């Protein structure tokens, strides 16, 4: 289940969340814009630019950090300092988010560790084995692009972050479909899988070739996320007596909704590093681990149940 499912659902229901294409309030502040114009004029051409390039660390060069990015960074902290000095609420800025990038990286590591544990604990003959493995790789890909996007925000990395997050949500729907209906009706699960792939292809094509509509992307993900959420939760409620481990899946669903509230909070970053978005990313790490634990328990249960049926 994608960590962003509940976030998208909650944001859609609440009608909150600025479109990523719009500038943050901090980016529109006159002090910030004046500082940025002056800095670029002084440092990003002629001798100033040559000096910047000659003194730029290799790791910053490899991530595509430009002179303009450096000016944005310096002017952001100048503006923040003025706001703090005058006692005003610190505005939010766009740009690199090292805490969110690191948290996304940790989520990816957690997914990789749990993928290996799943493969070690669950035999390949388990009915859900291949579907769960595919879901793990789709999730790993999404966390990779989330890490890249928060490290270096460009049109490409932003789109990959959005598209891969949508892929995780759709694959979670497919995972739920296979688990609840597809084991007895494989043709139905295959049809649903093909439909979801076609939907993802059309979704990505529209946003890439026609226009990147943030409103449409949000609505599409909210609808799919709502379906995913209710489907999993409904199945868990029906099987909680028969399958005692489903509490893990219920906890994941409810925790994701609760943690999504962090995205609606607006407060200065803790230690000027951990903003609400970064804290949300960090909080999803144990939730992801818990969901993989559920997948292990469920896959082993299905393997045992399938063996009993064959013996009978």
Short mmCIF file of C-alpha atoms in Angstrom, two decimals:
data_model
loop_
_atom_site.label_atom_id
_atom_site.label_comp_id
_atom_site.label_asym_id
_atom_site.label_seq_id
_atom_site.Cartn_x
_atom_site.Cartn_y
_atom_site.Cartn_z
CA UNK A 1 0.00 0.00 0.00
CA UNK A 2 1.54 3.27 -1.01
CA UNK A 3 2.46 5.56 1.81
CA UNK A 4 0.97 8.43 -0.14
CA UNK A 5 -2.47 6.92 -0.52
CA UNK A 6 -3.87 8.30 2.72
CA UNK A 7 -2.15 11.62 2.12
CA UNK A 8 -3.78 12.05 -1.27
CA UNK A 9 -7.12 10.94 0.12
CA UNK A 10 -6.98 13.30 3.07
CA UNK A 11 -5.84 16.25 1.00
CA UNK A 12 -8.58 15.61 -1.51
CA UNK A 13 -11.30 15.37 1.13
CA UNK A 14 -10.04 18.41 2.97
CA UNK A 15 -9.61 20.40 -0.23
CA UNK A 16 -6.19 21.50 0.93
CA UNK A 17 -2.68 21.53 -0.45
CA UNK A 18 -1.22 24.07 -2.88
CA UNK A 19 -0.46 22.96 -6.40
CA UNK A 20 3.25 22.15 -6.73
CA UNK A 21 3.48 24.35 -9.83
CA UNK A 22 2.75 27.48 -7.83
CA UNK A 23 5.48 29.39 -6.06
CA UNK A 24 5.61 29.19 -2.30
CA UNK A 25 4.82 32.24 -0.26
CA UNK A 26 8.47 32.68 0.64
CA UNK A 27 9.46 32.72 -3.03
CA UNK A 28 7.08 35.64 -3.61
CA UNK A 29 8.35 37.80 -0.75
CA UNK A 30 9.77 41.17 -1.98
CA UNK A 31 12.83 40.86 0.27
CA UNK A 32 13.60 37.43 -1.15
CA UNK A 33 13.06 38.44 -4.79
CA UNK A 34 15.15 41.59 -4.44
CA UNK A 35 17.95 39.60 -2.81
CA UNK A 36 17.76 36.97 -5.56
CA UNK A 37 17.96 39.57 -8.34
CA UNK A 38 20.95 41.28 -6.74
CA UNK A 39 22.74 37.99 -6.03
CA UNK A 40 22.31 36.68 -9.58
CA UNK A 41 23.49 39.97 -11.07
CA UNK A 42 26.58 39.94 -8.86
CA UNK A 43 27.53 36.24 -8.83
CA UNK A 44 26.02 34.43 -11.82
CA UNK A 45 27.82 36.05 -14.74
CA UNK A 46 31.36 37.01 -15.68
CA UNK A 47 34.02 36.77 -12.95
CA UNK A 48 31.45 35.97 -10.26
CA UNK A 49 30.24 32.88 -12.13
CA UNK A 50 33.80 31.71 -12.81
CA UNK A 51 34.60 32.08 -9.12
CA UNK A 52 31.50 30.09 -8.16
CA UNK A 53 32.34 27.24 -10.53
CA UNK A 54 35.98 27.06 -9.47
CA UNK A 55 35.06 26.83 -5.77
CA UNK A 56 32.00 24.60 -6.10
CA UNK A 57 32.36 21.23 -4.29
CA UNK A 58 32.22 18.17 -6.53
CA UNK A 59 29.16 16.68 -4.82
CA UNK A 60 27.17 19.87 -5.49
CA UNK A 61 28.25 19.91 -9.10
CA UNK A 62 27.18 16.29 -9.55
CA UNK A 63 23.67 17.09 -8.29
CA UNK A 64 23.34 19.96 -10.76
CA UNK A 65 23.54 22.73 -8.15
CA UNK A 66 23.79 26.00 -10.09
CA UNK A 67 24.73 29.55 -9.23
CA UNK A 68 21.04 30.48 -9.24
CA UNK A 69 20.35 27.66 -6.78
CA UNK A 70 23.08 28.99 -4.52
CA UNK A 71 21.53 32.45 -4.65
CA UNK A 72 18.11 31.01 -3.83
CA UNK A 73 19.58 29.20 -0.85
CA UNK A 74 21.40 32.24 0.51
CA UNK A 75 18.43 34.56 0.00
CA UNK A 76 16.07 32.07 1.61
CA UNK A 77 18.10 32.11 4.84
CA UNK A 78 18.44 35.88 4.68
CA UNK A 79 14.64 36.19 4.46
CA UNK A 80 14.14 33.61 7.23
CA UNK A 81 16.53 35.52 9.48
CA UNK A 82 14.63 38.78 8.94
CA UNK A 83 11.29 37.11 9.69
CA UNK A 84 12.62 35.55 12.90
CA UNK A 85 14.22 38.84 13.95
CA UNK A 86 10.93 40.71 13.50
CA UNK A 87 8.86 37.97 15.13
CA UNK A 88 6.87 37.04 12.02
CA UNK A 89 5.82 33.56 10.94
CA UNK A 90 8.51 32.03 8.72
CA UNK A 91 7.21 31.47 5.15
CA UNK A 92 7.70 28.25 3.24
CA UNK A 93 10.16 28.06 0.35
CA UNK A 94 10.63 25.67 -2.51
CA UNK A 95 13.96 24.09 -3.30
CA UNK A 96 16.12 21.19 -2.13
CA UNK A 97 14.73 19.30 0.84
CA UNK A 98 17.64 17.34 2.33
CA UNK A 99 15.61 15.96 5.26
CA UNK A 100 12.85 14.72 2.96
CA UNK A 101 15.44 13.30 0.57
CA UNK A 102 17.16 11.44 3.39
CA UNK A 103 13.81 10.19 4.74
CA UNK A 104 12.85 8.96 1.26
CA UNK A 105 16.20 7.20 1.03
CA UNK A 106 15.57 5.52 4.40
CA UNK A 107 12.14 4.42 3.20
CA UNK A 108 13.80 2.87 0.18
CA UNK A 109 16.33 1.07 2.37
CA UNK A 110 13.51 -0.19 4.62
CA UNK A 111 11.64 -1.48 1.57
CA UNK A 112 14.76 -3.23 0.28
CA UNK A 113 15.44 -4.86 3.65
CA UNK A 114 11.84 -6.03 3.99
CA UNK A 115 11.85 -7.29 0.39
CA UNK A 116 14.85 -9.50 1.20
CA UNK A 117 13.20 -10.69 4.41
CA UNK A 118 10.04 -11.52 2.50
CA UNK A 119 12.03 -13.53 -0.07
CA UNK A 120 13.86 -15.35 2.72
CA UNK A 121 10.70 -16.17 4.68
CA UNK A 122 8.21 -16.96 1.92
CA UNK A 123 8.71 -19.80 -0.59
CA UNK A 124 8.18 -19.00 -4.26
CA UNK A 125 5.28 -21.48 -4.31
CA UNK A 126 3.14 -19.15 -2.18
CA UNK A 127 0.15 -17.92 -4.25
CA UNK A 128 0.91 -14.23 -3.53
CA UNK A 129 4.70 -14.44 -3.84
CA UNK A 130 5.19 -12.92 -7.28
CA UNK A 131 2.53 -10.24 -6.80
CA UNK A 132 4.13 -9.11 -3.52
CA UNK A 133 7.62 -9.11 -5.04
CA UNK A 134 6.40 -6.95 -7.92
CA UNK A 135 4.74 -4.56 -5.47
CA UNK A 136 8.02 -4.26 -3.53
CA UNK A 137 9.97 -3.33 -6.66
CA UNK A 138 7.37 -0.77 -7.72
CA UNK A 139 7.58 0.76 -4.24
CA UNK A 140 11.38 0.79 -4.33
CA UNK A 141 11.28 2.61 -7.65
CA UNK A 142 8.89 5.20 -6.21
CA UNK A 143 11.11 5.87 -3.19
CA UNK A 144 14.14 6.17 -5.48
CA UNK A 145 12.47 8.92 -7.49
CA UNK A 146 11.19 10.58 -4.34
CA UNK A 147 14.78 10.74 -3.12
CA UNK A 148 15.96 12.16 -6.44
CA UNK A 149 13.15 14.71 -6.58
CA UNK A 150 13.78 16.02 -3.06
CA UNK A 151 17.49 16.17 -3.83
CA UNK A 152 17.10 17.97 -7.14
CA UNK A 153 13.77 19.48 -8.15
CA UNK A 154 13.33 19.64 -11.93
CA UNK A 155 10.42 19.09 -14.29
CA UNK A 156 11.63 15.55 -14.99
CA UNK A 157 12.21 14.53 -11.37
CA UNK A 158 8.89 16.07 -10.33
CA UNK A 159 6.99 14.10 -12.97
CA UNK A 160 8.78 10.86 -12.13
CA UNK A 161 7.98 11.39 -8.44
CA UNK A 162 4.28 11.88 -9.25
CA UNK A 163 4.02 9.07 -11.81
CA UNK A 164 5.83 6.51 -9.67
CA UNK A 165 3.67 7.36 -6.66
CA UNK A 166 0.58 6.78 -8.83
CA UNK A 167 2.03 3.45 -9.94
CA UNK A 168 2.39 2.33 -6.31
CA UNK A 169 -1.23 3.20 -5.54
CA UNK A 170 -2.46 1.36 -8.64
CA UNK A 171 -0.32 -1.67 -7.85
CA UNK A 172 -1.69 -1.68 -4.31
CA UNK A 173 -5.19 -1.86 -5.82
CA UNK A 174 -4.02 -4.79 -7.96
CA UNK A 175 -2.41 -6.44 -4.92
CA UNK A 176 -5.69 -6.14 -3.02
CA UNK A 177 -7.64 -7.43 -6.02
CA UNK A 178 -5.45 -10.52 -6.35
CA UNK A 179 -5.62 -11.22 -2.62
CA UNK A 180 -9.38 -10.80 -2.23
CA UNK A 181 -10.71 -12.07 -5.57
CA UNK A 182 -7.94 -13.08 -7.94
CA UNK A 183 -6.82 -16.27 -6.22
CA UNK A 184 -10.17 -17.86 -7.01
CA UNK A 185 -10.81 -15.87 -10.20
CA UNK A 186 -7.41 -15.35 -11.88
CA UNK A 187 -8.99 -14.22 -15.15
CA UNK A 188 -10.74 -11.40 -13.32
CA UNK A 189 -7.50 -10.30 -11.62
CA UNK A 190 -5.71 -10.35 -14.98
CA UNK A 191 -8.41 -8.18 -16.53
CA UNK A 192 -8.16 -5.71 -13.65
CA UNK A 193 -4.37 -5.66 -13.98
CA UNK A 194 -4.59 -4.86 -17.69
CA UNK A 195 -7.12 -2.12 -17.02
CA UNK A 196 -4.89 -0.55 -14.35
CA UNK A 197 -1.88 -0.64 -16.69
CA UNK A 198 -3.87 1.03 -19.45
CA UNK A 199 -5.13 3.64 -17.01
CA UNK A 200 -1.58 4.40 -15.85
CA UNK A 201 -0.41 4.67 -19.47
CA UNK A 202 -3.25 7.07 -20.34
CA UNK A 203 -2.70 9.03 -17.13
CA UNK A 204 1.02 9.49 -17.79
CA UNK A 205 0.45 10.24 -21.50
CA UNK A 206 -2.09 12.96 -20.75
CA UNK A 207 0.07 14.64 -18.13
CA UNK A 208 3.16 14.40 -20.34
CA UNK A 209 1.85 15.07 -23.85
CA UNK A 210 -1.20 17.27 -23.25
CA UNK A 211 -0.59 19.25 -20.08
CA UNK A 212 0.55 18.60 -16.53
CA UNK A 213 -2.73 19.25 -14.75
CA UNK A 214 -2.09 19.14 -10.99
CA UNK A 215 -5.81 19.29 -10.20
CA UNK A 216 -6.62 16.31 -12.41
CA UNK A 217 -3.65 14.36 -11.04
CA UNK A 218 -4.83 15.00 -7.50
CA UNK A 219 -8.44 13.97 -8.23
CA UNK A 220 -7.34 10.81 -10.06
CA UNK A 221 -5.09 9.73 -7.20
CA UNK A 222 -7.72 10.57 -4.59
CA UNK A 223 -10.33 8.39 -6.32
CA UNK A 224 -7.92 5.47 -6.72
CA UNK A 225 -6.60 5.96 -3.19
CA UNK A 226 -10.12 5.92 -1.79
CA UNK A 227 -10.89 2.68 -3.63
CA UNK A 228 -7.65 1.17 -2.36
CA UNK A 229 -8.28 2.29 1.21
CA UNK A 230 -11.88 1.04 1.45
CA UNK A 231 -11.12 -2.24 -0.33
CA UNK A 232 -8.30 -3.17 2.04
CA UNK A 233 -10.17 -2.02 5.11
CA UNK A 234 -13.35 -3.86 4.12
CA UNK A 235 -11.46 -7.10 3.52
CA UNK A 236 -9.68 -6.77 6.88
CA UNK A 237 -12.95 -6.22 8.74
CA UNK A 238 -14.51 -9.30 7.16
CA UNK A 239 -11.53 -11.52 8.02
CA UNK A 240 -10.35 -10.20 11.39
CA UNK A 241 -11.76 -13.17 13.30
CA UNK A 242 -10.42 -15.82 10.92
CA UNK A 243 -7.05 -14.19 10.28
CA UNK A 244 -5.70 -12.64 13.49
CA UNK A 245 -2.73 -10.99 11.76
CA UNK A 246 -4.91 -8.66 9.67
CA UNK A 247 -4.68 -6.13 12.52
CA UNK A 248 -1.37 -5.16 10.92
CA UNK A 249 -3.10 -4.17 7.69
CA UNK A 250 -5.78 -2.26 9.61
CA UNK A 251 -3.09 -0.45 11.60
CA UNK A 252 -1.29 0.52 8.38
CA UNK A 253 -4.47 1.95 6.86
CA UNK A 254 -5.38 3.94 9.97
CA UNK A 255 -1.82 5.09 10.69
CA UNK A 256 -1.39 6.40 7.15
CA UNK A 257 -4.51 8.51 7.55
CA UNK A 258 -3.38 9.84 10.92
CA UNK A 259 0.15 10.58 9.71
CA UNK A 260 -1.22 12.36 6.66
CA UNK A 261 -2.34 15.12 9.02
CA UNK A 262 1.31 16.14 9.21
CA UNK A 263 1.06 17.38 5.63
CA UNK A 264 -1.68 19.79 6.67
CA UNK A 265 0.38 21.32 9.48
CA UNK A 266 2.43 24.45 8.89
CA UNK A 267 5.25 25.09 11.34
CA UNK A 268 8.89 26.19 11.11
CA UNK A 269 11.21 23.23 10.55
CA UNK A 270 12.47 21.61 13.72
CA UNK A 271 16.15 22.55 14.06
CA UNK A 272 15.56 24.33 10.72
CA UNK A 273 15.82 20.92 9.04
CA UNK A 274 12.76 18.74 9.71
CA UNK A 275 9.60 20.28 8.30
CA UNK A 276 6.17 18.62 8.35
CA UNK A 277 6.78 16.90 5.01
CA UNK A 278 10.10 15.42 6.17
CA UNK A 279 8.57 14.23 9.45
CA UNK A 280 5.76 12.58 7.48
CA UNK A 281 8.29 10.76 5.30
CA UNK A 282 10.20 9.58 8.37
CA UNK A 283 6.97 8.41 10.03
CA UNK A 284 6.09 6.17 7.09
CA UNK A 285 9.19 4.00 7.59
CA UNK A 286 7.79 1.82 10.43
CA UNK A 287 4.40 1.75 8.66
CA UNK A 288 6.00 0.27 5.55
CA UNK A 289 7.80 -2.31 7.68
CA UNK A 290 4.51 -3.27 9.34
CA UNK A 291 2.81 -3.75 5.97
CA UNK A 292 5.57 -6.06 4.76
CA UNK A 293 5.17 -8.02 8.00
CA UNK A 294 1.51 -8.42 7.12
CA UNK A 295 2.41 -9.61 3.63
CA UNK A 296 4.78 -12.23 5.07
CA UNK A 297 2.14 -13.55 7.49
CA UNK A 298 -0.54 -13.62 4.84
CA UNK A 299 1.65 -15.29 2.22
CA UNK A 300 2.66 -18.02 4.68
CA UNK A 301 -0.99 -18.54 5.65
CA UNK A 302 -1.98 -18.93 1.99
CA UNK A 303 0.88 -21.36 1.41
CA UNK A 304 -0.25 -23.51 4.34
CA UNK A 305 -3.92 -23.35 3.30
CA UNK A 306 -3.00 -24.28 -0.27
CA UNK A 307 -0.95 -27.27 0.95
CA UNK A 308 -3.88 -28.55 3.05
CA UNK A 309 -6.22 -28.33 0.06
CA UNK A 310 -3.77 -30.30 -2.11
CA UNK A 311 -3.41 -33.00 0.57
CA UNK A 312 -7.18 -33.28 0.90
#
